[in-house]
Coordinates of C-alpha atoms in Angstrom, one line a residue:
X1 CA 16.9 30.2 28.9
X2 CA 14.1 27.8 29.9
X3 CA 14.3 24.3 28.6
X4 CA 12.6 23.1 25.5
X5 CA 10.9 19.7 25.5
X6 CA 13.0 16.8 24.2
X7 CA 10.5 15.8 21.6
X8 CA 11.0 19.2 20.0
X9 CA 14.8 19.2 20.3
X10 CA 15.0 15.8 18.8
X11 CA 13.0 16.5 15.7
X12 CA 15.2 15.4 12.8
X13 CA 16.6 17.7 10.2
X14 CA 14.6 17.6 6.9
X15 CA 17.3 16.4 4.5
X16 CA 15.2 17.5 1.5
X17 CA 15.5 21.1 2.6
X18 CA 19.1 20.6 3.5
X19 CA 20.2 19.6 0.0
X20 CA 17.9 22.0 -1.7
X21 CA 19.1 25.0 0.2
X22 CA 22.6 24.0 -0.6
X23 CA 21.7 23.8 -4.3
X24 CA 20.1 27.2 -4.2
X25 CA 23.4 28.5 -2.9
X26 CA 25.3 26.8 -5.7
X27 CA 25.4 28.9 -8.9
X28 CA 23.9 27.2 -12.0
X29 CA 22.9 24.1 -10.1
X30 CA 20.2 21.8 -11.5
X31 CA 17.7 21.3 -8.7
X32 CA 16.0 17.8 -8.9
X33 CA 15.6 17.5 -5.1
X34 CA 12.2 19.3 -4.5
X35 CA 8.7 18.8 -5.8
X36 CA 7.7 22.3 -6.8
X37 CA 5.4 22.5 -9.9
X38 CA 7.0 24.5 -12.6
X39 CA 3.9 25.9 -14.4
X40 CA 2.4 29.4 -13.8
X41 CA -0.9 29.3 -11.8
X42 CA -3.9 29.5 -14.1
X43 CA -5.1 33.1 -14.6
X44 CA -8.7 32.4 -13.4
X45 CA -7.4 31.1 -10.1
X46 CA -5.3 34.3 -9.5
X47 CA -8.2 36.5 -10.5
X48 CA -10.4 34.8 -7.9
X49 CA -8.0 35.5 -5.2
X50 CA -7.5 39.2 -6.3
X51 CA -11.3 39.6 -6.5
X52 CA -11.6 38.5 -2.9
X53 CA -9.1 41.2 -1.9
X54 CA -10.8 43.8 -4.1
X55 CA -14.1 43.2 -2.3
X56 CA -12.3 43.2 1.1
X57 CA -13.3 39.6 1.8
X58 CA -10.6 39.3 4.4
X59 CA -12.6 38.3 7.5
X60 CA -12.8 35.1 9.4
X61 CA -14.6 32.2 7.6
X62 CA -16.1 29.2 9.4
X63 CA -13.5 26.9 11.0
X64 CA -14.2 24.3 8.3
X65 CA -14.1 26.7 5.4
X66 CA -16.6 28.4 3.1
X67 CA -19.5 26.2 2.0
X68 CA -19.0 26.4 -1.8
X69 CA -15.4 25.2 -1.4
X70 CA -16.4 22.3 0.9
X71 CA -19.0 21.3 -1.6
X72 CA -16.4 21.5 -4.5
X73 CA -14.0 19.2 -2.6
X74 CA -16.8 16.7 -1.9
X75 CA -17.9 16.7 -5.5
X76 CA -14.3 16.1 -6.7
X77 CA -13.9 13.3 -4.2
X78 CA -17.1 11.7 -5.4
X79 CA -16.0 11.9 -9.0
X80 CA -12.4 10.9 -8.6
X81 CA -12.6 8.4 -5.8
X82 CA -16.2 7.1 -6.3
X83 CA -17.1 7.9 -2.7
X84 CA -20.0 10.2 -2.0
X85 CA -19.3 12.4 1.1
X86 CA -21.5 15.1 2.7
X87 CA -19.8 18.5 2.4
X88 CA -20.4 18.9 6.2
X89 CA -17.6 16.4 6.7
X90 CA -15.1 18.3 4.6
X91 CA -12.6 20.5 6.5
X92 CA -10.6 23.1 4.5
X93 CA -7.1 23.2 5.8
X94 CA -3.9 25.3 5.2
X95 CA -2.3 22.7 3.0
X96 CA -1.9 19.0 3.5
X97 CA 0.7 19.4 6.2
X98 CA -1.6 21.4 8.4
X99 CA -4.3 18.8 7.6
X100 CA -2.0 16.1 8.8
X101 CA -1.3 18.0 12.0
X102 CA -5.0 18.6 12.6
X103 CA -6.0 15.0 12.0
X104 CA -3.2 13.6 14.3
X105 CA -3.9 16.2 16.9
X106 CA -7.5 14.8 17.1
X107 CA -6.5 11.1 17.0
X108 CA -3.5 10.6 19.2
X109 CA -2.3 11.3 22.7
X110 CA 1.1 11.1 24.4
X111 CA 2.7 7.7 23.9
X112 CA 0.2 6.6 21.3
X113 CA 1.8 4.8 18.3
X114 CA 1.3 5.6 14.6
X115 CA 2.3 3.2 11.8
X116 CA 4.2 5.2 9.2
X117 CA 5.8 4.1 5.9
X118 CA 9.6 3.8 5.5
X119 CA 10.5 5.2 2.9
X120 CA 7.8 7.8 3.5
X121 CA 7.4 11.6 3.5
X122 CA 9.6 13.0 6.4
X123 CA 6.8 15.0 8.1
X124 CA 4.8 11.9 8.8
X125 CA 7.1 10.8 11.7
X126 CA 8.0 14.4 12.5
X127 CA 4.4 15.4 13.1
X128 CA 3.7 12.3 15.2
X129 CA 6.7 13.0 17.4
X130 CA 5.9 16.7 17.7
X131 CA 2.5 15.7 19.1
X132 CA 4.1 13.4 21.7
X133 CA 3.2 10.2 19.8
X134 CA 5.5 7.4 18.8
X135 CA 6.1 6.9 15.0
X136 CA 6.5 3.1 14.3
X137 CA 7.9 2.6 10.8
X138 CA 6.7 -0.3 8.5
X139 CA 9.2 -1.3 5.9
X140 CA 8.7 -0.8 2.1
X141 CA 11.4 -2.9 0.5
X142 CA 12.6 -3.4 -3.1
X143 CA 11.8 -7.2 -3.1
X144 CA 8.2 -6.4 -2.7
X145 CA 8.0 -3.4 -5.0
X146 CA 8.1 -1.0 -2.1
X147 CA 4.5 -1.9 -1.3
X148 CA 3.2 -2.4 2.3
X149 CA 2.9 -6.0 3.5
X150 CA 0.2 -7.0 5.9
X151 CA 2.5 -9.4 7.7
X152 CA 4.9 -6.5 8.6
X153 CA 2.0 -4.5 10.0
X154 CA 0.7 -7.4 12.0
X155 CA 4.2 -7.7 13.6
X156 CA 4.3 -4.1 14.5
X157 CA 0.8 -3.4 15.8
X158 CA 0.5 -3.2 19.6
X159 CA -2.3 -2.1 22.1
X160 CA -0.9 1.5 21.9
X161 CA -1.3 1.6 18.1
X162 CA -3.9 4.2 17.1
X163 CA -3.4 5.2 13.4
X164 CA -2.2 3.6 10.1
X165 CA -0.8 6.1 7.7
X166 CA -1.1 5.4 4.0
X167 CA 0.3 7.3 1.0
X168 CA -0.7 6.4 -2.5
X169 CA 0.5 7.7 -5.0
X170 CA 3.7 7.7 -2.9
X171 CA 6.1 10.5 -2.2
X172 CA 9.0 9.6 -2.6
X173 CA 8.4 6.3 -4.4
X174 CA 6.0 7.0 -7.2
X175 CA 4.3 3.7 -6.3
X176 CA 0.5 3.2 -6.4
X177 CA -1.6 0.8 -4.4
X178 CA -4.0 -1.4 -6.4
X179 CA -7.5 -2.2 -5.2
X180 CA -6.8 -5.6 -3.6
X181 CA -3.9 -4.2 -1.5
X182 CA -5.9 -1.1 -0.5
X183 CA -8.9 -3.3 0.5
X184 CA -6.5 -5.5 2.7
X185 CA -5.1 -2.5 4.4
X186 CA -8.5 -1.1 5.3
X187 CA -9.5 -4.6 6.5
X188 CA -6.4 -4.7 8.7
X189 CA -7.3 -1.3 10.2
X190 CA -10.9 -2.5 11.0
X191 CA -9.6 -5.7 12.5
X192 CA -7.3 -3.9 14.9
X193 CA -9.5 -0.9 15.6
X194 CA -7.2 1.6 14.0
X195 CA -7.8 5.0 12.3
X196 CA -6.6 5.3 8.7
X197 CA -5.0 8.6 7.7
X198 CA -4.7 8.4 3.9
X199 CA -2.5 11.0 2.2
X200 CA -3.7 11.4 -1.3
X201 CA -1.9 14.6 -2.3
X202 CA -1.0 13.1 -5.7
X203 CA -4.3 11.5 -6.6
X204 CA -4.5 13.6 -9.9
X205 CA -1.2 12.0 -11.2
X206 CA -1.3 8.4 -12.0
X207 CA 0.0 6.8 -15.2
X208 CA -1.8 3.8 -16.8
X209 CA -3.2 2.7 -13.4
X210 CA -6.2 4.1 -11.4
X211 CA -5.9 5.9 -8.1
X212 CA -7.7 3.9 -5.5
X213 CA -8.9 5.6 -2.3
X214 CA -9.1 3.6 0.9
X215 CA -12.4 5.3 1.6
X216 CA -14.0 3.0 -1.1
X217 CA -13.6 0.1 1.3
X218 CA -14.5 1.9 4.6
X219 CA -17.8 1.4 6.4
X220 CA -20.4 3.3 4.3
X221 CA -18.2 3.1 1.2
X222 CA -19.4 1.5 -2.0
X223 CA -17.2 -1.6 -1.4
X224 CA -17.0 -1.8 2.4
X225 CA -14.8 -4.6 3.8
X226 CA -16.7 -7.4 5.7
X227 CA -17.1 -6.5 9.3
X228 CA -16.7 -2.8 8.9
X229 CA -19.1 -1.4 11.5
X230 CA -18.1 2.3 11.6
X231 CA -16.0 4.6 9.3
X232 CA -12.4 5.3 10.3
X233 CA -10.7 6.6 7.1
X234 CA -9.7 10.2 7.0
X235 CA -8.6 11.4 3.6
X236 CA -6.1 14.2 3.1
X237 CA -6.2 16.2 -0.1
X238 CA -4.4 19.3 -1.3
X239 CA -4.5 21.7 -4.2
X240 CA -0.8 22.4 -3.9
X241 CA 0.4 19.8 -6.4
X242 CA -2.7 19.4 -8.5
X243 CA -3.0 23.1 -9.4
X244 CA 0.5 24.4 -8.5
X245 CA -0.9 26.3 -5.5
X246 CA 2.0 25.4 -3.1
X247 CA 2.2 28.9 -1.6
X248 CA -1.6 29.5 -1.1
X249 CA -1.8 26.6 1.4
X250 CA -5.1 25.1 0.6
X251 CA -6.3 21.5 1.1
X252 CA -9.0 19.5 2.8
X253 CA -9.6 16.6 5.2
X254 CA -12.6 14.4 4.4
X255 CA -13.7 12.8 7.7
X256 CA -15.9 10.0 9.0
X257 CA -19.3 10.9 10.4
X258 CA -19.3 12.1 14.0
X259 CA -16.0 14.0 14.0
X260 CA -17.3 17.4 12.9
X261 CA -17.4 19.1 16.3
X262 CA -14.1 17.6 17.5
X263 CA -12.2 18.8 14.4
X264 CA -13.9 22.2 14.5
X265 CA -12.6 22.7 18.1
X266 CA -9.1 21.5 17.2
X267 CA -9.1 23.7 14.1
X268 CA -10.1 26.7 16.3
X269 CA -7.2 26.0 18.6
X270 CA -4.6 25.8 15.7
X271 CA -5.3 28.2 12.8
X272 CA -9.0 29.1 13.3
X273 CA -9.6 29.1 9.6
X274 CA -7.8 29.4 6.2
X275 CA -7.3 32.7 4.4
X276 CA -10.5 33.6 2.6
X277 CA -8.7 34.7 -0.5
X278 CA -6.9 31.4 -0.7
X279 CA -10.2 29.6 -0.3
X280 CA -11.8 31.5 -3.2
X281 CA -8.7 30.7 -5.3
X282 CA -9.1 27.1 -4.4
X283 CA -12.8 27.2 -5.4
X284 CA -11.9 28.6 -8.8
X285 CA -9.3 25.9 -9.3
X286 CA -11.7 23.1 -8.5
X287 CA -14.7 24.5 -10.5
X288 CA -13.0 26.3 -13.4
X289 CA -11.2 25.0 -16.5
X290 CA -8.9 22.1 -15.8
X291 CA -6.3 22.8 -18.5
X292 CA -3.5 23.2 -15.9
X293 CA -4.0 19.6 -14.6
X294 CA -4.2 18.1 -18.1
X295 CA -1.0 19.9 -19.1
X296 CA 0.8 18.9 -15.9
X297 CA -0.2 15.2 -16.2
X298 CA 1.2 15.1 -19.8
X299 CA 4.4 16.9 -18.7
X300 CA 5.1 14.7 -15.7
X301 CA 4.5 11.5 -17.8
X302 CA 6.9 12.8 -20.5
X303 CA 9.5 13.7 -17.9
X304 CA 9.2 10.2 -16.3
X305 CA 9.7 8.6 -19.7
X306 CA 12.7 10.8 -20.5
X307 CA 14.3 10.2 -17.1
X308 CA 13.8 6.4 -17.2
X309 CA 15.4 6.3 -20.6
X310 CA 18.5 8.0 -19.3
X311 CA 18.7 5.7 -16.3
X312 CA 18.2 2.6 -18.5
X313 CA 21.0 3.8 -20.7
X314 CA 23.3 4.3 -17.7
X315 CA 22.3 0.9 -16.3
X316 CA 21.0 2.4 -13.0
X317 CA 18.2 0.5 -11.4
X318 CA 14.9 2.3 -10.5
X319 CA 11.4 1.8 -9.4
X320 CA 8.9 2.2 -12.2
X321 CA 6.9 5.3 -11.3
X322 CA 3.2 4.8 -11.6
X323 CA 2.1 8.0 -9.9
X324 CA 3.1 11.3 -8.4
X325 CA 6.0 13.1 -10.0
X326 CA 9.1 11.4 -8.6
X327 CA 11.5 8.7 -9.6
X328 CA 13.2 6.4 -7.1
X329 CA 16.6 5.3 -8.2
X330 CA 19.3 3.0 -6.8
X331 CA 22.7 4.7 -6.5
X332 CA 24.0 2.3 -3.9
X333 CA 26.9 1.4 -6.3
X334 CA 28.2 5.0 -5.7
X335 CA 27.1 6.1 -2.3
X336 CA 29.3 4.0 -0.1
X337 CA 26.6 3.4 2.5
X338 CA 26.0 7.1 3.2
X339 CA 23.7 8.5 0.5
X340 CA 23.2 11.8 2.5
X341 CA 26.9 12.6 2.3
X342 CA 27.0 11.4 -1.3
X343 CA 24.3 13.8 -2.5
X344 CA 26.2 16.7 -1.0
X345 CA 29.4 15.6 -2.7
X346 CA 27.6 15.0 -6.0
X347 CA 26.1 18.5 -5.8
X348 CA 29.5 20.0 -5.2
X349 CA 31.2 18.0 -8.0
X350 CA 28.4 17.9 -10.6
X351 CA 26.1 20.7 -9.8
X352 CA 23.0 18.5 -9.5
X353 CA 20.8 18.2 -6.4
X354 CA 19.0 14.9 -5.6
X355 CA 17.0 14.1 -2.5
X356 CA 18.9 11.4 -0.5
X357 CA 16.8 8.3 0.2
X358 CA 17.5 8.6 3.9
X359 CA 15.4 11.8 4.0
X360 CA 12.5 9.3 3.8
X361 CA 13.7 6.7 6.3
X362 CA 16.4 4.2 6.9
X363 CA 15.1 1.9 4.2
X364 CA 16.0 4.6 1.7
X365 CA 19.8 4.2 2.2
X366 CA 21.5 4.0 -1.2
X367 CA 18.5 5.4 -3.1
X368 CA 17.7 8.9 -4.3
X369 CA 14.5 10.7 -5.2
X370 CA 14.4 12.5 -8.5
X371 CA 11.8 15.2 -8.9
X372 CA 10.2 15.1 -12.4
X373 CA 8.2 18.3 -12.3
X374 CA 10.7 20.8 -13.8
X375 CA 12.2 21.5 -17.2
X376 CA 12.8 18.4 -19.3
X377 CA 16.1 19.4 -20.8
X378 CA 17.5 20.2 -17.3
X379 CA 16.2 16.9 -16.0
X380 CA 17.9 14.9 -18.7
X381 CA 21.1 16.9 -18.4
X382 CA 21.3 16.4 -14.7
X383 CA 20.7 12.7 -14.9
X384 CA 23.3 12.2 -17.6
X385 CA 25.9 13.3 -14.9
X386 CA 25.1 10.3 -12.7
X387 CA 27.8 7.7 -12.3
X388 CA 27.4 4.3 -14.1
X389 CA 27.4 1.1 -12.0

């Protein structure tokens, strides 16, 4: 067999999938390891997709997506983030992961470095490596509330650094960047001539704090940082979590001016365009009744409160979740320095699957991610089985 490139062979195993697949093979297990929304998709969204099939709307669309959906994404971004963007700079993508691949395919070449958070979502460094780039992790540590520190980024930036990846609200941490920190991060990117790729998949889910988009502080934004001469923030959005459309694969990149032709060419060379039926479903989700989102926000908040009550009772430390639908908990008293092995043993012994913190980087050793999006009673029952310190 011909050889396969080393950067493909060396892609790490996704430990979230590893523990979740083990849980699916374990009868009666409680699966708290994966972030899959538990509510049925809204009927008007399903009907929009079915109507597209009924009228045989199954042909190619423009690379960047159908015009009404691009306009709907731009309108939501203006309303939620306070940043007006022309729909011509919105690219409809096959979920946030394809959007991440599309953006990085456009921004980096072989050997270029990308600053990625640790702990952070596993496909951030995986995608960089798959494209021949070099992921350089910046630490998010308990003593600083798992928030980025400019001094760490200054220490890591080199002449090969091209992109700063940000994720707020954070998966896996549930942390949220406030406006001063977000402004400082954008200013850092401008100072060092970096692109900013901002993953805002969970922008709909914050609790008692606002979501702050880095685009607010970019050149052309309403609060542009001093010295910002040209825009460099690319925002990644998805409907997977917001509307429970994980399998329809629909999201968007909102891009700076001047990238339209480049992204269109790269899109043509990757997936050409997103399924028309999925696009019409996405349009219905964005422009129709928002009951699904309202219900989801209330459910995730209630689950967060129920989960933290259990952890407090057990005396298990955790990071206060201000966004997304995950809880980050410290099980270092039980894991023996190998949280990945411990989660497998805990599943076998207790029937509960938790995502090991090392799935998200070396800084996650001793920690676990708890998904808050499922049934409340199962969540509480699973957490009561955790060992006390």
